[in-house]
């Protein structure tokens, strides 16, 4: 009995000691991480002002002139070297600070969505009826990333870390996918690791791939005629359009569950008494991987020819753009996860929870308020669902680490007035500051630990294998002033 007692006391003591040392290890502060958190806190007011400005500019893809300028000016005032109008896109820019290796990049989006203008209230109420609105929270996205880059800049400036921090101002994520042309221009070729985040209703490392996607346009050209007096002289592009979408919809029965096909009829004639001689449709095909996507894309493209033959019209298919699924980097994500655990969840006031619950009530969701608890890092699904992002293309040329931070109530319909409302007030601002902290803390890890950068890179190389990246972009300049707008 005595022996057992002694043993168990010893075990208990050892356990206690190990727990103390674990606690000390866990609690051991990293002064550089504390410094970046303090930087973000110090700039909180100016970052909030900047995100509110971009929120009120309400600028859509490739038209984000004021938003790009506000972010560029902010970076320039902090001492970043800013190159505006990169990759033949007037609203794309790069802001850099420091010199030499490593080069750590960070992505910032700032475009809004058409038709979603909304006041900062928890019920639907347009601010400027019919105008765009930040229904994806990109007003927070660009600013948080720039805030993180600025915090790193402070450490480079004081000589506490060496290397280069580079902020990428990446326009037109919601339409056309601006990053494709930035990748094509080679702007990521010398970067070691890229950080990225997205506004969300949860706080977690983003380790799902999303979907690969391609956008193309089909135009039909026929012969106009009077719809009643001489329809036999007409060759109808309206017929071609209907036959085409019928073909697509029959095909749906034979596609894999991971495939999505959407279309938007952009022009189907003007009046009822003219046989239309021009029609246009925007088609989008998605799948969980680029490899799965390509055969479906080619099949849907080929149907345009079938429809044209049946309606006796001519047709033209034009590639608009497309994105790869994300190449997830779990090594980098694990470093980010630790920083989320250190930061803990975002805390909210009663008013903020009340605002969130009102949004949930208005959108028919359970009124559970805001959720920001830090879950363990998820497994990466082989076939993830959801949306698509042009971050995918960046992730195939440079290892990319991604975060989701809570900026809107749980369950909120995304790309909706509710996200616009949350993105323009303190719920969004808190998520923005949180993202800036988590991202800059992870950048500290990358600057401090060359071994981490190496293991992030080796996972990237292994997963990429011998695939030679080729973006889904047509030759020629980006579609800044195209009729597709
Ligand atoms: Zn978005």
XYZ file of C-alpha atoms and ligand atoms in Angstrom:
486
model
C 0.000 0.000 0.000
C 2.757 2.337 1.000
C 4.637 1.677 -2.188
C 1.603 2.365 -4.264
C 1.031 5.539 -2.353
C 4.615 6.642 -2.955
C 4.384 5.802 -6.621
C 1.155 7.612 -7.117
C 2.504 10.665 -5.278
C 5.549 10.605 -7.507
C 3.391 10.219 -10.604
C 1.211 13.060 -9.447
C 4.232 15.233 -8.808
C 5.692 14.458 -12.225
C 2.371 15.097 -13.849
C 2.081 18.393 -12.038
C 5.601 19.386 -13.048
C 5.010 18.466 -16.655
C 1.777 20.435 -16.641
C 3.517 23.453 -15.172
C 6.236 23.279 -17.788
C 3.593 22.753 -20.514
C 1.644 25.722 -19.204
C 4.817 27.786 -19.118
C 5.672 26.702 -22.627
C 2.212 27.508 -23.820
C 2.061 30.791 -21.997
C 5.594 31.861 -22.898
C 5.014 35.114 -24.678
C 6.607 35.796 -28.023
C 7.606 39.474 -27.918
C 7.359 39.874 -31.689
C 3.830 38.477 -31.710
C 2.914 40.762 -28.857
C 4.360 43.622 -30.894
C 2.256 42.885 -33.999
C -0.894 42.588 -31.887
C -0.062 45.966 -30.318
C 0.537 47.473 -33.787
C -2.900 46.369 -34.954
C -4.476 47.758 -31.772
C -2.651 51.074 -32.207
C -3.886 51.405 -35.781
C -7.392 50.138 -35.012
C -9.024 53.525 -35.530
C -7.351 54.314 -38.851
C -7.946 50.768 -40.123
C -11.608 51.020 -39.157
C -11.912 54.383 -40.934
C -10.316 52.894 -44.030
C -12.659 49.901 -44.070
C -15.690 52.173 -43.572
C -14.542 54.336 -46.481
C -14.231 51.329 -48.767
C -17.602 50.077 -47.506
C -19.186 53.381 -48.531
C -17.420 53.531 -51.933
C -19.442 50.427 -52.990
C -17.224 49.736 -56.019
C -17.560 46.582 -58.135
C -15.016 44.487 -60.059
C -12.357 46.461 -61.951
C -14.073 49.733 -61.006
C -12.590 49.923 -57.494
C -10.721 53.150 -58.222
C -11.316 54.950 -54.924
C -10.884 51.804 -52.836
C -7.551 50.918 -54.479
C -6.392 54.493 -54.076
C -7.356 54.656 -50.391
C -5.453 51.422 -49.634
C -2.435 52.469 -51.754
C -2.287 55.897 -50.103
C -2.479 54.350 -46.633
C 0.392 51.991 -47.475
C 2.448 54.778 -48.998
C 1.998 56.966 -45.919
C 3.377 54.119 -43.806
C 6.496 54.005 -45.966
C 5.624 51.090 -48.262
C 6.883 51.285 -51.829
C 3.670 51.159 -53.853
C 3.435 50.105 -57.507
C 0.012 50.999 -58.884
C -1.730 49.611 -61.945
C 0.136 46.288 -62.090
C -0.769 43.422 -64.484
C -2.494 45.902 -66.868
C -5.226 46.450 -64.261
C -5.611 50.066 -63.085
C -6.932 49.002 -59.652
C -4.346 46.273 -58.979
C -1.296 47.256 -56.949
C 1.595 45.962 -54.889
C 2.886 47.595 -51.671
C 6.247 46.392 -50.432
C 8.478 47.047 -47.437
C 11.929 45.750 -46.591
C 14.449 43.884 -48.686
C 15.804 40.430 -49.271
C 14.493 37.042 -48.231
C 12.162 35.770 -47.081
C 9.469 37.489 -49.130
C 6.132 36.982 -47.415
C 3.077 38.106 -49.366
C -0.453 38.871 -48.211
C -3.605 39.209 -50.314
C -6.197 41.970 -49.980
C -9.500 42.198 -51.854
C -11.796 45.230 -51.933
C -14.546 44.826 -54.543
C -18.283 44.982 -53.799
C -21.267 43.143 -55.303
C -23.940 44.685 -57.560
C -27.344 45.568 -56.115
C -26.594 44.928 -52.426
C -26.368 48.457 -51.026
C -27.509 48.393 -47.391
C -27.577 50.550 -44.286
C -25.818 49.524 -41.061
C -29.047 48.160 -39.586
C -30.145 44.565 -38.809
C -33.005 44.524 -41.318
C -33.070 44.993 -45.081
C -32.801 48.707 -45.863
C -30.844 49.854 -48.922
C -28.453 52.760 -48.379
C -28.431 53.719 -52.061
C -31.166 51.687 -53.769
C -29.754 49.595 -56.603
C -26.118 50.394 -55.817
C -23.503 47.760 -55.023
C -22.709 46.724 -51.459
C -20.022 44.808 -49.591
C -21.956 41.543 -49.344
C -18.722 39.532 -49.117
C -17.002 41.803 -46.574
C -14.148 42.730 -48.908
C -13.993 46.203 -47.336
C -12.627 44.382 -44.271
C -10.529 41.929 -46.270
C -8.116 44.391 -47.898
C -7.795 46.531 -44.785
C -7.067 43.647 -42.377
C -4.380 42.304 -44.691
C -2.809 45.727 -45.015
C -3.001 46.107 -41.231
C -1.112 42.814 -40.869
C 1.486 43.921 -43.428
C 1.889 47.228 -41.571
C 2.501 45.409 -38.279
C 5.262 43.377 -39.966
C 6.643 46.553 -41.519
C 7.087 47.968 -38.003
C 9.269 44.978 -37.056
C 11.359 45.219 -40.234
C 11.769 48.949 -39.638
C 12.985 48.421 -36.066
C 15.382 45.716 -37.260
C 13.658 42.964 -35.282
C 13.046 40.853 -38.356
C 14.717 40.724 -41.756
C 13.142 40.272 -45.133
C 10.334 41.677 -47.259
C 6.611 41.996 -46.647
C 4.483 42.481 -49.736
C 0.796 43.400 -49.808
C -1.101 42.554 -52.989
C -4.087 44.758 -53.773
C -6.149 42.234 -55.738
C -9.248 43.601 -57.517
C -12.266 41.941 -59.127
C -12.542 38.763 -57.065
C -16.317 38.731 -57.476
C -16.239 38.823 -61.264
C -13.411 38.036 -63.709
C -10.932 37.050 -60.933
C -8.246 39.747 -61.013
C -5.569 37.566 -59.401
C -5.376 35.467 -62.571
C -3.732 38.305 -64.446
C -1.502 39.153 -61.478
C -0.292 35.542 -61.468
C 0.118 35.653 -65.271
C 2.227 38.824 -64.902
C 4.642 36.872 -62.682
C 3.966 39.026 -59.615
C 4.133 36.013 -57.292
C 7.191 34.339 -58.812
C 9.706 35.386 -56.142
C 7.440 35.019 -53.089
C 8.118 32.362 -50.445
C 4.706 32.133 -48.762
C 1.415 33.988 -49.188
C -1.115 34.716 -46.424
C -4.800 35.122 -47.123
C -8.069 35.353 -45.227
C -11.764 35.799 -45.807
C -14.611 37.322 -43.802
C -16.882 34.578 -42.502
C -19.430 33.526 -39.898
C -16.774 31.357 -38.202
C -13.183 31.716 -37.006
C -10.890 28.961 -38.233
C -8.012 28.001 -40.456
C -9.408 27.638 -43.974
C -8.302 24.185 -45.103
C -10.903 23.290 -47.729
C -10.154 23.453 -51.443
C -13.317 25.093 -52.761
C -14.218 24.448 -56.387
C -12.395 24.955 -59.655
C -14.444 26.952 -62.108
C -14.531 28.196 -65.673
C -16.556 31.024 -67.196
C -17.211 31.291 -70.896
C -19.577 33.168 -73.120
C -21.575 31.796 -76.033
C -22.873 34.178 -78.692
C -25.338 33.128 -81.391
C -25.677 35.040 -84.672
C -28.809 34.557 -86.841
C -31.080 36.447 -89.197
C -33.739 38.929 -88.088
C -37.215 38.843 -89.618
C -40.794 39.851 -88.822
C -42.002 37.335 -86.255
C -45.400 36.964 -87.981
C -45.342 38.191 -91.570
C -42.139 36.467 -92.757
C -40.776 34.249 -89.944
C -39.456 31.825 -92.625
C -36.809 34.443 -93.390
C -35.680 34.405 -89.784
C -32.968 32.289 -88.209
C -33.584 32.681 -84.502
C -30.815 32.991 -81.957
C -33.575 32.780 -79.338
C -34.245 29.232 -80.521
C -30.525 28.463 -80.345
C -30.395 29.768 -76.801
C -33.348 27.636 -75.690
C -31.970 24.535 -77.363
C -28.611 25.187 -75.760
C -29.927 25.529 -72.213
C -32.186 22.496 -72.777
C -29.098 20.485 -73.680
C -27.304 21.703 -70.567
C -30.240 20.852 -68.344
C -30.587 17.313 -69.778
C -26.856 16.850 -69.198
C -27.308 17.564 -65.476
C -28.598 14.019 -64.962
C -25.235 12.614 -66.044
C -22.777 14.776 -64.188
C -21.016 13.915 -60.942
C -22.437 15.336 -57.696
C -19.342 17.543 -57.393
C -20.176 19.398 -60.622
C -22.166 22.634 -60.768
C -23.379 24.315 -63.958
C -24.887 27.804 -63.916
C -25.806 30.213 -66.670
C -26.930 33.793 -67.029
C -28.849 34.743 -70.182
C -27.494 38.173 -70.985
C -29.234 38.900 -74.290
C -32.163 37.025 -75.807
C -33.510 39.584 -78.272
C -35.183 42.890 -77.635
C -38.854 42.667 -78.602
C -41.478 40.005 -79.236
C -42.203 40.839 -82.892
C -38.657 40.406 -84.199
C -36.966 37.047 -84.722
C -33.786 37.743 -82.751
C -30.513 37.718 -84.675
C -28.206 37.944 -81.641
C -28.172 36.165 -78.271
C -25.584 35.841 -75.565
C -25.237 33.626 -72.515
C -22.617 33.488 -69.746
C -21.958 29.893 -68.690
C -20.124 28.761 -65.552
C -18.990 25.196 -64.902
C -17.486 24.088 -61.571
C -16.036 20.916 -60.152
C -14.043 20.032 -57.068
C -10.848 19.872 -59.129
C -9.394 21.351 -62.270
C -8.963 17.843 -63.647
C -12.641 16.986 -63.180
C -13.730 20.331 -64.522
C -12.058 20.198 -67.935
C -14.080 17.379 -69.585
C -17.397 18.823 -68.333
C -16.399 22.264 -69.581
C -15.495 20.908 -73.034
C -18.782 18.997 -73.248
C -20.907 22.040 -72.317
C -18.938 24.114 -74.808
C -19.554 21.563 -77.567
C -23.318 21.734 -76.983
C -23.246 25.268 -78.381
C -22.403 23.824 -81.775
C -25.313 21.355 -81.540
C -27.733 24.159 -80.670
C -26.407 26.319 -83.503
C -26.854 23.501 -86.029
C -30.444 22.887 -84.916
C -31.387 26.580 -85.105
C -29.356 27.131 -88.286
C -27.390 30.005 -86.791
C -23.721 30.770 -86.279
C -22.055 30.721 -82.893
C -18.924 31.796 -81.098
C -17.501 30.572 -77.787
C -15.137 32.858 -75.838
C -13.285 31.974 -72.662
C -13.786 34.663 -70.006
C -11.654 33.245 -67.173
C -11.555 30.464 -64.612
C -9.943 29.468 -61.352
C -8.203 26.465 -59.881
C -9.299 24.833 -56.656
C -7.095 25.784 -53.699
C -3.907 23.825 -53.060
C -4.236 23.605 -49.268
C -1.077 23.898 -47.186
C -1.644 22.099 -43.898
C 1.833 22.815 -42.501
C 1.258 26.543 -42.769
C -2.328 26.168 -41.567
C -1.115 24.385 -38.422
C 1.076 27.396 -37.579
C -1.923 29.672 -38.076
C -4.094 27.383 -35.931
C -1.710 27.788 -32.975
C -1.990 31.548 -33.244
C -5.786 31.342 -33.279
C -5.621 29.273 -30.114
C -3.325 31.866 -28.521
C -5.625 34.720 -29.492
C -8.781 32.882 -28.457
C -12.217 33.812 -29.765
C -13.432 37.355 -30.456
C -15.518 38.752 -27.617
C -18.694 40.670 -28.320
C -20.832 43.165 -26.480
C -24.480 42.548 -25.720
C -25.443 45.118 -28.374
C -23.417 43.272 -31.010
C -25.019 39.940 -30.104
C -28.398 41.627 -30.211
C -27.657 43.068 -33.676
C -26.595 39.591 -34.835
C -29.742 37.948 -33.449
C -31.933 40.507 -35.197
C -30.209 39.664 -38.482
C -30.771 35.967 -37.774
C -34.430 36.665 -37.050
C -34.800 38.688 -40.253
C -33.186 35.942 -42.346
C -35.034 33.038 -40.702
C -32.023 31.552 -38.931
C -31.679 30.263 -35.345
C -31.005 33.263 -33.118
C -27.693 32.073 -31.688
C -25.777 35.289 -32.271
C -22.114 35.511 -33.225
C -19.844 32.469 -33.140
C -16.078 32.865 -32.951
C -14.944 29.847 -30.927
C -11.750 28.232 -32.183
C -12.402 24.715 -33.436
C -9.622 22.179 -34.027
C -8.208 22.306 -37.554
C -10.520 20.383 -39.930
C -9.486 17.534 -42.191
C -9.194 18.642 -45.821
C -11.981 16.936 -47.768
C -11.042 15.361 -51.068
C -14.081 16.944 -52.668
C -15.015 20.126 -50.890
C -18.159 22.022 -51.757
C -19.005 25.699 -51.561
C -17.718 28.548 -53.661
C -14.627 29.257 -55.701
C -11.853 31.817 -55.386
C -8.999 33.141 -57.484
C -6.801 32.579 -54.421
C -6.797 29.051 -55.860
C -4.539 30.197 -58.681
C -2.134 31.931 -56.312
C -2.003 28.731 -54.237
C -0.704 26.771 -57.255
C 2.270 29.094 -57.775
C 3.193 29.854 -54.143
C 2.289 28.100 -50.863
C -0.749 29.858 -49.414
C -2.060 29.901 -45.828
C -5.678 30.901 -45.321
C -7.866 32.092 -42.466
C -11.590 32.611 -41.953
C -12.530 35.182 -39.310
C -15.967 35.960 -37.929
C -17.346 39.201 -39.334
C -21.037 38.270 -39.547
C -23.665 36.334 -37.560
C -23.739 32.554 -37.713
C -25.904 31.226 -40.536
C -26.144 34.587 -42.315
C -26.892 34.201 -46.021
C -23.647 35.256 -47.681
C -23.597 37.768 -50.584
C -26.621 39.384 -48.975
C -27.685 42.668 -47.297
C -26.982 41.055 -43.905
C -23.250 40.735 -44.635
C -23.174 44.318 -45.942
C -24.717 45.527 -42.662
C -22.293 43.565 -40.434
C -19.272 44.552 -42.521
C -19.966 48.224 -41.956
C -20.170 48.166 -38.142
C -18.304 46.974 -35.053
C -18.924 43.235 -35.675
C -17.038 43.540 -38.959
C -14.395 45.833 -37.472
C -13.621 43.321 -34.719
C -13.245 40.519 -37.253
C -10.978 42.738 -39.329
C -8.681 43.490 -36.389
C -8.690 39.834 -35.349
C -7.683 38.750 -38.855
C -4.895 41.343 -38.943
C -3.539 39.958 -35.669
C -3.764 36.264 -36.568
C -2.211 36.863 -39.991
C 0.651 39.013 -38.712
C 1.392 36.552 -35.875
C 1.684 33.774 -38.443
C 3.903 35.992 -40.574
C 6.133 36.423 -37.498
C 6.412 32.618 -37.390
C 7.462 32.596 -41.040
C 10.042 35.366 -40.592
C 11.424 33.841 -37.386
C 11.588 30.206 -38.489
C 13.245 29.506 -41.833
C 12.573 25.803 -41.120
C 8.845 26.493 -41.100
C 9.102 28.226 -44.490
C 11.026 25.234 -45.808
C 8.492 22.708 -44.587
C 5.606 24.796 -45.947
C 7.402 24.843 -49.284
C 8.143 21.143 -49.305
C 4.476 20.279 -48.682
C 3.597 22.618 -51.557
C 6.119 20.959 -53.896
C 4.973 17.501 -52.976
C 1.286 18.266 -53.506
C 1.855 20.181 -56.736
C 3.879 17.289 -58.138
C 4.824 17.747 -61.780
C 1.793 19.877 -62.653
C 2.876 22.968 -64.572
C 0.406 25.704 -63.669
C -1.537 27.229 -66.535
C -4.324 29.687 -65.718
C -7.702 29.700 -67.449
C -7.214 33.108 -69.017
C -7.590 34.115 -72.638
C -4.687 35.810 -74.411
C -4.672 39.577 -74.423
C -5.378 42.188 -71.770
C -7.729 41.680 -68.806
C -11.417 42.468 -69.567
C -11.412 45.873 -67.877
C -13.842 47.582 -70.271
C -15.475 44.555 -71.827
C -19.159 44.308 -72.734
C -19.363 41.624 -70.058
C -19.728 44.274 -67.367
Zn -15.353 37.162 -51.025
